[in-house]
Tab-separated table of C-alpha atoms in Angstrom:
chain	number	residue	atom	x	y	z
A	1	UNK	CA	-25.763	-17.744	11.933
A	2	UNK	CA	-25.807	-18.698	8.734
A	3	UNK	CA	-29.197	-17.213	8.202
A	4	UNK	CA	-26.871	-13.312	8.919
A	5	UNK	CA	-24.350	-14.829	6.473
A	6	UNK	CA	-26.844	-15.524	3.729
A	7	UNK	CA	-28.692	-12.270	4.213
A	8	UNK	CA	-25.604	-10.048	4.390
A	9	UNK	CA	-23.953	-12.244	0.892
A	10	UNK	CA	-27.299	-10.794	-1.379
A	11	UNK	CA	-26.780	-7.310	0.585
A	12	UNK	CA	-22.900	-7.893	-0.917
A	13	UNK	CA	-23.330	-9.108	-3.826
A	14	UNK	CA	-26.028	-6.787	-4.884
A	15	UNK	CA	-23.950	-3.586	-3.671
A	16	UNK	CA	-25.932	-2.302	-1.140
A	17	UNK	CA	-23.048	-2.006	1.617
A	18	UNK	CA	-21.281	0.595	1.469
A	19	UNK	CA	-16.857	-0.345	1.081
A	20	UNK	CA	-18.125	-4.215	0.252
A	21	UNK	CA	-18.186	-6.384	-3.116
A	22	UNK	CA	-19.038	-9.594	-4.846
A	23	UNK	CA	-16.108	-11.039	-3.005
A	24	UNK	CA	-16.917	-10.399	0.559
A	25	UNK	CA	-20.181	-11.847	-0.567
A	26	UNK	CA	-18.414	-15.497	-1.597
A	27	UNK	CA	-16.048	-15.268	1.338
A	28	UNK	CA	-19.083	-15.379	3.498
A	29	UNK	CA	-20.883	-17.889	1.528
A	30	UNK	CA	-17.743	-19.957	1.677
A	31	UNK	CA	-18.042	-19.972	5.667
A	32	UNK	CA	-21.614	-21.110	5.787
A	33	UNK	CA	-20.670	-23.837	3.533
A	34	UNK	CA	-18.113	-24.758	6.038
A	35	UNK	CA	-20.980	-24.503	8.890
A	36	UNK	CA	-23.024	-27.355	6.988
A	37	UNK	CA	-24.755	-24.918	5.137
A	38	UNK	CA	-26.763	-26.739	2.281
A	39	UNK	CA	-28.225	-23.551	0.470
A	40	UNK	CA	-25.050	-21.713	0.255
A	41	UNK	CA	-23.273	-25.030	-1.356
A	42	UNK	CA	-26.401	-24.030	-4.075
A	43	UNK	CA	-25.176	-20.694	-3.803
A	44	UNK	CA	-21.983	-20.919	-4.021
A	45	UNK	CA	-22.356	-23.193	-7.117
A	46	UNK	CA	-24.589	-20.094	-8.766
A	47	UNK	CA	-21.800	-17.565	-8.086
A	48	UNK	CA	-18.853	-20.415	-9.496
A	49	UNK	CA	-21.516	-20.507	-12.965
A	50	UNK	CA	-21.931	-17.263	-12.905
A	51	UNK	CA	-19.043	-15.518	-11.812
A	52	UNK	CA	-20.015	-13.850	-9.190
A	53	UNK	CA	-17.157	-12.564	-6.662
A	54	UNK	CA	-15.105	-15.135	-8.308
A	55	UNK	CA	-13.967	-16.931	-11.832
A	56	UNK	CA	-16.902	-18.501	-14.225
A	57	UNK	CA	-15.759	-22.126	-13.365
A	58	UNK	CA	-18.780	-24.348	-14.692
A	59	UNK	CA	-16.775	-27.462	-13.414
A	60	UNK	CA	-16.574	-26.385	-9.619
A	61	UNK	CA	-19.976	-25.073	-9.778
A	62	UNK	CA	-21.132	-28.501	-10.744
A	63	UNK	CA	-19.761	-30.370	-8.047
A	64	UNK	CA	-20.885	-27.702	-5.700
A	65	UNK	CA	-24.587	-28.204	-7.130
A	66	UNK	CA	-24.056	-32.120	-6.319
A	67	UNK	CA	-23.090	-31.018	-2.913
A	68	UNK	CA	-26.106	-29.295	-2.803
A	69	UNK	CA	-28.240	-31.929	-4.320
A	70	UNK	CA	-26.902	-34.786	-2.044
A	71	UNK	CA	-28.089	-32.884	0.801
A	72	UNK	CA	-31.784	-32.722	-0.638
A	73	UNK	CA	-31.351	-28.936	-2.252
A	74	UNK	CA	-34.507	-29.757	-4.557
A	75	UNK	CA	-32.947	-26.193	-6.326
A	76	UNK	CA	-29.582	-28.071	-6.891
A	77	UNK	CA	-31.357	-31.279	-8.468
A	78	UNK	CA	-33.029	-29.388	-10.928
A	79	UNK	CA	-29.721	-26.947	-11.638
A	80	UNK	CA	-28.093	-30.576	-12.318
A	81	UNK	CA	-30.680	-31.658	-14.586
A	82	UNK	CA	-30.480	-28.541	-16.607
A	83	UNK	CA	-27.051	-28.909	-16.758
A	84	UNK	CA	-27.320	-32.778	-18.414
A	85	UNK	CA	-30.431	-31.857	-20.353
A	86	UNK	CA	-28.516	-28.455	-22.236
A	87	UNK	CA	-24.593	-29.529	-22.160
A	88	UNK	CA	-23.408	-27.368	-19.778
A	89	UNK	CA	-20.479	-28.800	-18.566
A	90	UNK	CA	-20.123	-31.638	-20.194
A	91	UNK	CA	-21.712	-33.388	-23.385
A	92	UNK	CA	-25.201	-32.881	-24.417
A	93	UNK	CA	-27.195	-36.130	-22.308
A	94	UNK	CA	-30.505	-36.367	-21.981
A	95	UNK	CA	-31.459	-40.006	-20.925
A	96	UNK	CA	-28.677	-38.326	-18.046
A	97	UNK	CA	-30.720	-36.276	-16.663
A	98	UNK	CA	-34.096	-37.511	-16.272
A	99	UNK	CA	-31.891	-39.995	-13.965
A	100	UNK	CA	-29.757	-37.858	-12.626
A	101	UNK	CA	-32.847	-35.899	-11.545
A	102	UNK	CA	-33.926	-39.252	-9.815
A	103	UNK	CA	-31.086	-40.776	-8.280
A	104	UNK	CA	-30.406	-37.734	-7.374
A	105	UNK	CA	-33.479	-36.835	-5.648
A	106	UNK	CA	-32.893	-40.628	-3.757
A	107	UNK	CA	-29.246	-40.037	-3.021
A	108	UNK	CA	-30.765	-36.132	-1.651
A	109	UNK	CA	-33.872	-38.271	0.624
A	110	UNK	CA	-30.815	-40.885	2.155
A	111	UNK	CA	-28.696	-37.854	2.814
A	112	UNK	CA	-31.459	-35.786	4.741
A	113	UNK	CA	-32.038	-39.035	6.875
A	114	UNK	CA	-28.314	-39.094	7.323
A	115	UNK	CA	-28.375	-35.261	8.384
A	116	UNK	CA	-31.007	-35.518	11.002
A	117	UNK	CA	-29.498	-38.395	12.731
A	118	UNK	CA	-25.882	-36.570	12.608
A	119	UNK	CA	-27.373	-33.467	13.633
A	120	UNK	CA	-29.429	-34.861	16.289
A	121	UNK	CA	-26.101	-36.171	17.678
A	122	UNK	CA	-24.334	-33.027	17.189
A	123	UNK	CA	-27.026	-31.238	19.424
A	124	UNK	CA	-26.715	-33.699	22.368
A	125	UNK	CA	-22.719	-33.919	21.894
A	126	UNK	CA	-23.183	-29.899	22.081
A	127	UNK	CA	-25.228	-30.339	24.956
A	128	UNK	CA	-23.379	-32.519	26.595
A	129	UNK	CA	-20.043	-29.906	26.098
A	130	UNK	CA	-21.661	-26.977	27.527
A	131	UNK	CA	-22.609	-29.496	30.805
A	132	UNK	CA	-19.368	-29.973	31.453
A	133	UNK	CA	-17.885	-26.566	30.556
A	134	UNK	CA	-20.808	-25.567	33.100
A	135	UNK	CA	-19.613	-28.782	35.635
A	136	UNK	CA	-15.929	-26.684	35.179
A	137	UNK	CA	-16.602	-23.254	36.344
A	138	UNK	CA	-16.525	-21.694	32.757
A	139	UNK	CA	-18.772	-18.498	34.135
A	140	UNK	CA	-16.173	-17.540	36.415
A	141	UNK	CA	-14.196	-14.806	36.615
A	142	UNK	CA	-11.075	-15.642	34.570
A	143	UNK	CA	-8.961	-13.115	36.912
A	144	UNK	CA	-5.179	-13.757	36.647
A	145	UNK	CA	-3.038	-13.743	39.914
A	146	UNK	CA	-0.043	-11.950	37.848
A	147	UNK	CA	-2.936	-8.739	37.316
A	148	UNK	CA	-1.535	-5.530	38.852
A	149	UNK	CA	-4.241	-3.631	41.063
A	150	UNK	CA	-4.977	-0.916	38.504
A	151	UNK	CA	-5.730	-4.102	35.697
A	152	UNK	CA	-7.695	-6.256	38.287
A	153	UNK	CA	-9.871	-2.676	39.188
A	154	UNK	CA	-10.307	-2.120	35.443
A	155	UNK	CA	-12.145	-6.066	34.851
A	156	UNK	CA	-14.179	-5.689	37.664
A	157	UNK	CA	-15.682	-2.260	36.806
A	158	UNK	CA	-16.114	-3.645	33.203
A	159	UNK	CA	-17.832	-6.799	34.309
A	160	UNK	CA	-20.181	-4.017	36.690
A	161	UNK	CA	-20.806	-2.003	33.791
A	162	UNK	CA	-21.904	-4.950	31.542
A	163	UNK	CA	-23.969	-6.483	34.245
A	164	UNK	CA	-25.750	-2.921	34.783
A	165	UNK	CA	-26.724	-2.881	30.678
A	166	UNK	CA	-28.384	-6.308	31.020
A	167	UNK	CA	-25.964	-9.283	30.720
A	168	UNK	CA	-26.464	-12.132	32.960
A	169	UNK	CA	-22.855	-13.583	32.621
A	170	UNK	CA	-20.919	-10.375	33.582
A	171	UNK	CA	-23.535	-10.367	36.252
A	172	UNK	CA	-22.666	-13.303	37.070
A	173	UNK	CA	-18.989	-12.616	37.086
A	174	UNK	CA	-19.452	-9.352	39.034
A	175	UNK	CA	-21.092	-10.943	42.033
A	176	UNK	CA	-18.151	-13.642	42.189
A	177	UNK	CA	-15.665	-10.842	42.660
A	178	UNK	CA	-18.201	-9.655	45.233
A	179	UNK	CA	-18.114	-12.025	47.291
A	180	UNK	CA	-14.499	-13.638	47.502
A	181	UNK	CA	-13.535	-9.657	47.764
A	182	UNK	CA	-11.526	-9.353	45.039
A	183	UNK	CA	-10.982	-5.901	43.153
A	184	UNK	CA	-13.707	-4.468	45.415
A	185	UNK	CA	-15.124	-4.774	48.788
A	186	UNK	CA	-16.332	-8.607	50.122
A	187	UNK	CA	-20.248	-8.157	50.169
A	188	UNK	CA	-21.949	-11.862	50.573
A	189	UNK	CA	-24.858	-10.837	50.596
A	190	UNK	CA	-24.546	-7.890	47.750
A	191	UNK	CA	-23.221	-10.964	45.981
A	192	UNK	CA	-26.434	-13.061	46.897
A	193	UNK	CA	-28.487	-10.417	45.468
A	194	UNK	CA	-26.585	-10.375	42.326
A	195	UNK	CA	-26.458	-13.966	42.142
A	196	UNK	CA	-30.413	-14.268	41.991
A	197	UNK	CA	-30.403	-11.854	39.505
A	198	UNK	CA	-27.893	-13.166	36.844
A	199	UNK	CA	-30.216	-16.795	37.903
A	200	UNK	CA	-33.390	-14.983	37.039
A	201	UNK	CA	-31.123	-13.683	33.356
A	202	UNK	CA	-30.935	-17.808	32.502
A	203	UNK	CA	-27.655	-18.291	34.023
A	204	UNK	CA	-27.390	-21.916	35.029
A	205	UNK	CA	-24.072	-21.153	36.866
A	206	UNK	CA	-25.422	-18.163	39.241
A	207	UNK	CA	-28.572	-20.919	40.209
A	208	UNK	CA	-25.954	-23.529	41.778
A	209	UNK	CA	-24.255	-20.930	43.443
A	210	UNK	CA	-26.651	-19.260	44.732
A	211	UNK	CA	-28.248	-22.615	46.165
A	212	UNK	CA	-24.129	-22.717	47.598
A	213	UNK	CA	-24.357	-19.746	49.311
A	214	UNK	CA	-27.450	-20.015	50.894
A	215	UNK	CA	-26.984	-23.572	52.347
A	216	UNK	CA	-23.130	-22.136	53.736
A	217	UNK	CA	-24.807	-19.066	55.590
A	218	UNK	CA	-28.194	-20.710	56.190
A	219	UNK	CA	-28.676	-20.029	60.047
A	220	UNK	CA	-30.164	-23.731	60.666
A	221	UNK	CA	-28.772	-27.160	62.104
A	222	UNK	CA	-26.471	-29.912	59.888
A	223	UNK	CA	-28.491	-33.066	59.683
A	224	UNK	CA	-27.171	-35.876	62.009
A	225	UNK	CA	-24.447	-36.363	64.697
A	226	UNK	CA	-21.666	-34.123	62.697
A	227	UNK	CA	-19.646	-31.986	65.399
A	228	UNK	CA	-21.131	-29.094	63.020
A	229	UNK	CA	-24.181	-28.329	64.733
A	230	UNK	CA	-24.418	-24.644	63.820
A	231	UNK	CA	-23.483	-21.816	61.828
A	232	UNK	CA	-21.272	-20.189	64.049
A	233	UNK	CA	-19.845	-23.094	64.694
A	234	UNK	CA	-19.899	-24.588	60.923
A	235	UNK	CA	-18.038	-21.931	59.587
A	236	UNK	CA	-14.171	-23.080	60.398
A	237	UNK	CA	-15.194	-26.455	59.599
A	238	UNK	CA	-16.426	-25.617	56.321
A	239	UNK	CA	-12.942	-24.816	55.769
A	240	UNK	CA	-11.158	-27.602	56.762
A	241	UNK	CA	-13.680	-30.098	55.364
A	242	UNK	CA	-13.165	-28.346	51.251
A	243	UNK	CA	-16.434	-26.571	51.445
A	244	UNK	CA	-14.493	-23.365	49.451
A	245	UNK	CA	-12.588	-27.070	47.117
A	246	UNK	CA	-15.574	-26.682	44.045
A	247	UNK	CA	-15.231	-22.713	44.085
A	248	UNK	CA	-11.504	-22.473	44.145
A	249	UNK	CA	-11.048	-24.333	41.243
A	250	UNK	CA	-10.167	-21.788	38.173
A	251	UNK	CA	-10.279	-22.437	34.538
A	252	UNK	CA	-7.324	-23.134	34.145
A	253	UNK	CA	-8.219	-26.819	36.433
A	254	UNK	CA	-5.955	-25.608	38.938
A	255	UNK	CA	-7.247	-25.753	42.561
A	256	UNK	CA	-6.765	-22.586	44.714
A	257	UNK	CA	-3.331	-21.488	45.463
A	258	UNK	CA	-0.999	-23.540	47.647
A	259	UNK	CA	-4.081	-26.362	47.392
A	260	UNK	CA	-3.018	-29.487	46.533
A	261	UNK	CA	-5.999	-31.700	44.019
A	262	UNK	CA	-5.220	-34.945	46.500
A	263	UNK	CA	-5.498	-32.992	49.779
A	264	UNK	CA	-8.764	-31.369	48.671
A	265	UNK	CA	-10.057	-34.561	47.943
A	266	UNK	CA	-8.824	-36.533	51.034
A	267	UNK	CA	-10.492	-33.370	53.285
A	268	UNK	CA	-13.553	-33.658	51.384
A	269	UNK	CA	-13.589	-37.436	51.476
A	270	UNK	CA	-13.852	-37.371	55.794
A	271	UNK	CA	-15.995	-34.313	55.000
A	272	UNK	CA	-18.647	-37.144	53.949
A	273	UNK	CA	-17.527	-40.086	56.701
A	274	UNK	CA	-18.597	-36.819	58.851
A	275	UNK	CA	-21.947	-36.738	57.180
A	276	UNK	CA	-21.059	-32.965	55.666
A	277	UNK	CA	-23.821	-32.111	53.163
A	278	UNK	CA	-21.741	-29.453	51.308
A	279	UNK	CA	-18.274	-31.606	51.659
A	280	UNK	CA	-20.413	-34.173	49.798
A	281	UNK	CA	-21.193	-31.801	47.019
A	282	UNK	CA	-17.249	-30.753	46.244
A	283	UNK	CA	-16.133	-34.135	46.302
A	284	UNK	CA	-19.189	-35.011	44.190
A	285	UNK	CA	-18.269	-31.294	41.984
A	286	UNK	CA	-14.082	-33.215	41.960
A	287	UNK	CA	-15.373	-36.935	40.691
A	288	UNK	CA	-18.042	-34.877	37.606
A	289	UNK	CA	-14.860	-32.149	37.263
A	290	UNK	CA	-11.706	-35.290	37.021
A	291	UNK	CA	-9.978	-32.747	39.308
A	292	UNK	CA	-7.684	-34.858	41.672
A	293	UNK	CA	-9.075	-37.804	40.670
A	294	UNK	CA	-9.888	-39.273	37.300
A	295	UNK	CA	-13.435	-37.922	35.975
A	296	UNK	CA	-15.982	-40.448	36.891
A	297	UNK	CA	-19.755	-39.488	36.277
A	298	UNK	CA	-20.804	-41.903	37.543
A	299	UNK	CA	-19.522	-41.929	41.558
A	300	UNK	CA	-20.115	-38.165	41.043
A	301	UNK	CA	-23.942	-39.275	41.084
A	302	UNK	CA	-23.441	-41.474	44.111
A	303	UNK	CA	-21.901	-38.939	45.904
A	304	UNK	CA	-24.530	-36.403	44.864
A	305	UNK	CA	-27.183	-38.789	45.736
A	306	UNK	CA	-25.114	-38.955	49.029
A	307	UNK	CA	-25.371	-34.735	49.083
A	308	UNK	CA	-28.856	-35.123	48.450
A	309	UNK	CA	-29.998	-37.094	50.998
A	310	UNK	CA	-28.172	-34.808	53.605
A	311	UNK	CA	-29.843	-32.013	52.455
A	312	UNK	CA	-27.458	-30.336	49.822
A	313	UNK	CA	-29.743	-28.122	48.072
A	314	UNK	CA	-27.462	-27.757	45.064
A	315	UNK	CA	-27.330	-31.526	45.122
A	316	UNK	CA	-30.822	-31.559	44.100
A	317	UNK	CA	-30.499	-29.001	40.946
A	318	UNK	CA	-27.583	-31.061	39.862
A	319	UNK	CA	-29.040	-34.671	39.669
A	320	UNK	CA	-31.892	-32.995	37.807
A	321	UNK	CA	-29.860	-31.067	35.471
A	322	UNK	CA	-27.758	-35.087	34.580
A	323	UNK	CA	-30.482	-37.083	35.103
A	324	UNK	CA	-32.458	-34.100	32.336
A	325	UNK	CA	-29.839	-34.423	29.879
A	326	UNK	CA	-27.389	-37.532	30.173
A	327	UNK	CA	-24.692	-35.393	31.264
A	328	UNK	CA	-20.811	-37.800	31.173
A	329	UNK	CA	-22.791	-41.008	30.042
A	330	UNK	CA	-24.896	-40.895	33.011
A	331	UNK	CA	-28.757	-42.700	31.192
A	332	UNK	CA	-31.179	-40.468	31.143
A	333	UNK	CA	-33.842	-40.952	33.880
A	334	UNK	CA	-37.457	-39.013	33.938
A	335	UNK	CA	-38.632	-40.280	37.275
A	336	UNK	CA	-35.257	-39.001	39.159
A	337	UNK	CA	-35.417	-36.048	36.974
A	338	UNK	CA	-38.752	-35.290	38.669
A	339	UNK	CA	-37.830	-36.302	42.225
A	340	UNK	CA	-34.563	-34.131	42.434
A	341	UNK	CA	-35.955	-31.316	40.966
A	342	UNK	CA	-39.701	-31.740	42.996
A	343	UNK	CA	-37.070	-32.099	46.007
A	344	UNK	CA	-36.263	-28.922	44.980
A	345	UNK	CA	-39.333	-27.554	44.311
A	346	UNK	CA	-39.890	-27.784	47.958
A	347	UNK	CA	-37.090	-25.703	48.716
A	348	UNK	CA	-38.592	-23.071	47.303
A	349	UNK	CA	-36.852	-23.066	43.873
A	350	UNK	CA	-38.456	-21.368	41.393
A	351	UNK	CA	-36.804	-23.130	38.149
A	352	UNK	CA	-37.857	-26.283	39.500
A	353	UNK	CA	-41.496	-25.364	39.123
A	354	UNK	CA	-40.760	-24.441	36.215
A	355	UNK	CA	-39.180	-27.677	35.062
A	356	UNK	CA	-41.577	-29.378	36.813
A	357	UNK	CA	-44.373	-27.533	34.637
A	358	UNK	CA	-42.216	-28.321	31.827
A	359	UNK	CA	-42.342	-32.095	32.047
A	360	UNK	CA	-46.878	-31.538	32.765
A	361	UNK	CA	-46.354	-29.766	29.898
A	362	UNK	CA	-44.771	-32.192	27.369
A	363	UNK	CA	-46.679	-35.091	29.094
A	364	UNK	CA	-42.193	-36.446	29.800
A	365	UNK	CA	-42.999	-39.252	32.053
A	366	UNK	CA	-46.538	-39.806	32.477
A	367	UNK	CA	-49.309	-37.914	30.343
A	368	UNK	CA	-49.343	-34.464	29.068
A	369	UNK	CA	-51.701	-32.253	32.340
A	370	UNK	CA	-51.939	-28.888	30.873
A	371	UNK	CA	-53.534	-27.705	33.959
A	372	UNK	CA	-51.164	-28.673	36.576
A	373	UNK	CA	-48.617	-27.414	34.367
A	374	UNK	CA	-50.347	-24.276	34.227
A	375	UNK	CA	-50.583	-24.341	38.066
A	376	UNK	CA	-46.931	-25.103	38.361
A	377	UNK	CA	-46.177	-22.424	36.308
A	378	UNK	CA	-48.367	-20.167	39.379
A	379	UNK	CA	-46.311	-21.030	41.719
A	380	UNK	CA	-42.745	-20.142	39.524
A	381	UNK	CA	-43.522	-17.376	38.308
A	382	UNK	CA	-44.383	-16.539	42.077
A	383	UNK	CA	-40.825	-17.571	42.533
A	384	UNK	CA	-39.294	-14.641	40.142
A	385	UNK	CA	-38.937	-17.976	37.461
A	386	UNK	CA	-38.812	-15.949	34.624
A	387	UNK	CA	-39.492	-19.022	32.172
A	388	UNK	CA	-42.337	-19.601	34.354
A	389	UNK	CA	-43.625	-16.490	34.019
A	390	UNK	CA	-42.393	-16.777	30.354
A	391	UNK	CA	-44.391	-20.301	29.662
A	392	UNK	CA	-48.152	-19.189	31.984
A	393	UNK	CA	-47.877	-15.766	29.214
A	394	UNK	CA	-47.751	-18.726	26.679
A	395	UNK	CA	-50.769	-20.745	28.462
A	396	UNK	CA	-53.127	-17.531	28.659
A	397	UNK	CA	-52.349	-16.066	25.495
A	398	UNK	CA	-53.124	-19.325	23.860
A	399	UNK	CA	-55.607	-20.352	26.406
A	400	UNK	CA	-53.910	-24.142	27.446
A	401	UNK	CA	-54.708	-25.051	30.649
A	402	UNK	CA	-56.841	-21.847	31.743
A	403	UNK	CA	-59.167	-19.309	29.912
A	404	UNK	CA	-57.869	-16.858	27.139
A	405	UNK	CA	-56.516	-14.051	28.514
A	406	UNK	CA	-54.334	-11.295	26.467
A	407	UNK	CA	-53.999	-8.671	29.037
A	408	UNK	CA	-52.393	-11.116	31.874
A	409	UNK	CA	-50.481	-12.745	29.194
A	410	UNK	CA	-49.100	-9.039	28.383
A	411	UNK	CA	-48.342	-8.269	31.537
A	412	UNK	CA	-46.196	-11.854	32.417
A	413	UNK	CA	-44.937	-10.627	29.302
A	414	UNK	CA	-43.615	-7.326	30.063
A	415	UNK	CA	-42.825	-8.297	33.587
A	416	UNK	CA	-40.312	-11.570	31.865
A	417	UNK	CA	-39.185	-8.465	29.858
A	418	UNK	CA	-37.575	-6.269	32.593
A	419	UNK	CA	-36.271	-9.031	34.668
A	420	UNK	CA	-34.162	-10.071	31.220
A	421	UNK	CA	-35.913	-12.549	29.778
A	422	UNK	CA	-35.046	-13.079	25.894
A	423	UNK	CA	-38.098	-15.040	24.788
A	424	UNK	CA	-40.552	-12.414	26.716
A	425	UNK	CA	-38.328	-9.766	25.545
A	426	UNK	CA	-39.212	-11.199	21.524
A	427	UNK	CA	-42.847	-12.391	21.684
A	428	UNK	CA	-43.796	-9.090	23.445
A	429	UNK	CA	-41.798	-7.256	20.226
A	430	UNK	CA	-43.888	-9.584	18.091
A	431	UNK	CA	-47.201	-8.599	19.657
A	432	UNK	CA	-46.346	-4.742	19.705
A	433	UNK	CA	-45.168	-5.235	16.299
A	434	UNK	CA	-48.514	-7.130	15.090
A	435	UNK	CA	-50.742	-5.720	17.683
A	436	UNK	CA	-52.050	-9.473	18.073
A	437	UNK	CA	-54.962	-9.889	20.555
A	438	UNK	CA	-56.376	-6.296	20.597
A	439	UNK	CA	-53.105	-5.046	21.801
A	440	UNK	CA	-52.351	-1.741	20.301
A	441	UNK	CA	-49.866	-1.887	17.251
A	442	UNK	CA	-46.450	0.113	18.835
A	443	UNK	CA	-43.310	-1.089	16.281
A	444	UNK	CA	-41.270	1.949	18.751
A	445	UNK	CA	-42.113	-0.792	21.492
A	446	UNK	CA	-41.385	-3.553	19.310
A	447	UNK	CA	-38.239	-1.895	18.197
A	448	UNK	CA	-37.006	-1.263	21.821
A	449	UNK	CA	-37.667	-4.791	22.873
A	450	UNK	CA	-35.831	-5.682	19.949
A	451	UNK	CA	-32.666	-4.362	21.220
A	452	UNK	CA	-32.614	-4.989	24.466
A	453	UNK	CA	-32.592	-8.403	23.331
A	454	UNK	CA	-29.582	-7.643	21.260
A	455	UNK	CA	-27.878	-6.453	23.922
A	456	UNK	CA	-28.208	-9.663	25.418
A	457	UNK	CA	-26.835	-11.689	22.555
A	458	UNK	CA	-29.727	-12.682	20.567
A	459	UNK	CA	-29.624	-13.953	17.517
A	460	UNK	CA	-33.334	-14.150	16.597
A	461	UNK	CA	-33.403	-10.332	17.524
A	462	UNK	CA	-30.679	-9.677	15.578
A	463	UNK	CA	-31.940	-10.902	12.582
A	464	UNK	CA	-35.825	-9.562	13.161
A	465	UNK	CA	-34.408	-6.303	13.743
A	466	UNK	CA	-32.627	-6.498	10.096
A	467	UNK	CA	-35.361	-7.419	8.669
A	468	UNK	CA	-37.169	-3.837	10.099
A	469	UNK	CA	-34.275	-1.743	9.395
A	470	UNK	CA	-34.008	-3.341	5.927
A	471	UNK	CA	-37.931	-3.028	4.920
A	472	UNK	CA	-38.401	0.083	6.826
A	473	UNK	CA	-41.515	-1.936	8.522
A	474	UNK	CA	-43.831	0.191	10.297
A	475	UNK	CA	-42.391	3.509	9.979
A	476	UNK	CA	-39.632	2.676	11.061
A	477	UNK	CA	-36.823	4.523	8.919
A	478	UNK	CA	-34.484	2.218	6.114
A	479	UNK	CA	-30.476	2.211	7.610
A	480	UNK	CA	-28.545	-0.342	5.602
A	481	UNK	CA	-25.636	-0.075	8.011
A	482	UNK	CA	-27.417	-0.381	11.234
A	483	UNK	CA	-28.623	-4.159	8.597
A	484	UNK	CA	-25.168	-4.958	7.947
A	485	UNK	CA	-24.038	-4.523	11.848
A	486	UNK	CA	-26.938	-6.375	13.101
A	487	UNK	CA	-26.089	-9.463	10.164
A	488	UNK	CA	-22.042	-8.964	11.086
A	489	UNK	CA	-22.925	-9.142	14.229
A	490	UNK	CA	-25.344	-12.041	14.775
């Protein structure tokens, strides 16, 4: 967090942290500059100009101010004009001061537009990379075959304890171990329950895995004329047709022990010809990942569509994600995204109702309709979707799509926070901290909620808690060590 770096730099600069000096402030400021902070550029200029944590160097200070001015920092523009006018760093030049201020402002305006475009493109790139990482199974437990039994048990216990402490990712990894009997007894029902909890904490991989497990173990007929008629007849053939292909792909890009990627692709293709939904799902995954075949998102989408037509719940979920994010260069398509999430909602997915609620609330693809969004969020919340609970709470709090009702809002936030929703924790903490909507102030409750969100690595919670400890807000004892620890963590 750039904000955390700059706040720490201020604390170090002012000597309010034991064992830290101005040199540490200078180091943090340079780190923030590397992350693209324009305000850090201006502050770095000040450090060079005043000799804070570094030797005085007016020429370097001017260079940093110019860079900050190009990034749109008005303080840097003013400081540059002052330098020119006062003759600091170069000969006195009043005319250049006026010209510089005007020209730099113009350049700054252009730079802000360019930076905005670059930032948008960068965000899109990051979202795409994150989607690819999810597709690559980045959430699965990184367990090595070379581990000793003791090492394996220790890793699994670590996942279990971190999951109990509120880490969704750790809970997902622990469920993965339980499902496959790695370092623990194999208990599929328990794994499904753990995946369900992880999905409610916002772990996307858990949502997909949960849907996959529901399909694989559901006692229902397989569509069309496939030989796979019932659950007890299907299980052996599911292995033959490569059902475990996607689950067997490790972080290192290799398929399970002894499996040839090309052979698994061939088996999945045979499964697709036999109209098996999960064979189609597996093949689509392999095209999206580029395992055994050249990575091809266009082909992956075609096969995901086939899997969806054959009744795969997971395929609908993936299609919704792909059409929403434009993953892998696939063109975003609001209509197809809505269709995928609508089909998923019919299968009882709370997450899908939440997505549809978002679309109606924002008017994505159609006109905004707060009342329909409210009804969709209600359905999602009834299915324990944490995002739906939070959005429903906001609608009750703000009186959008329904009458304002702070009691219902707080109840939903509390339920969401208990389920692991960070946004719900943060909103409830704000209400307790400010005593909003007739709710009594409760600083102790606010701090407890922020600490809970910190355990889930919420940077906003870390920054807010640091402010409370630094200022001693609401009667909370000041704690500079706690402030420094939180800002370092952020």
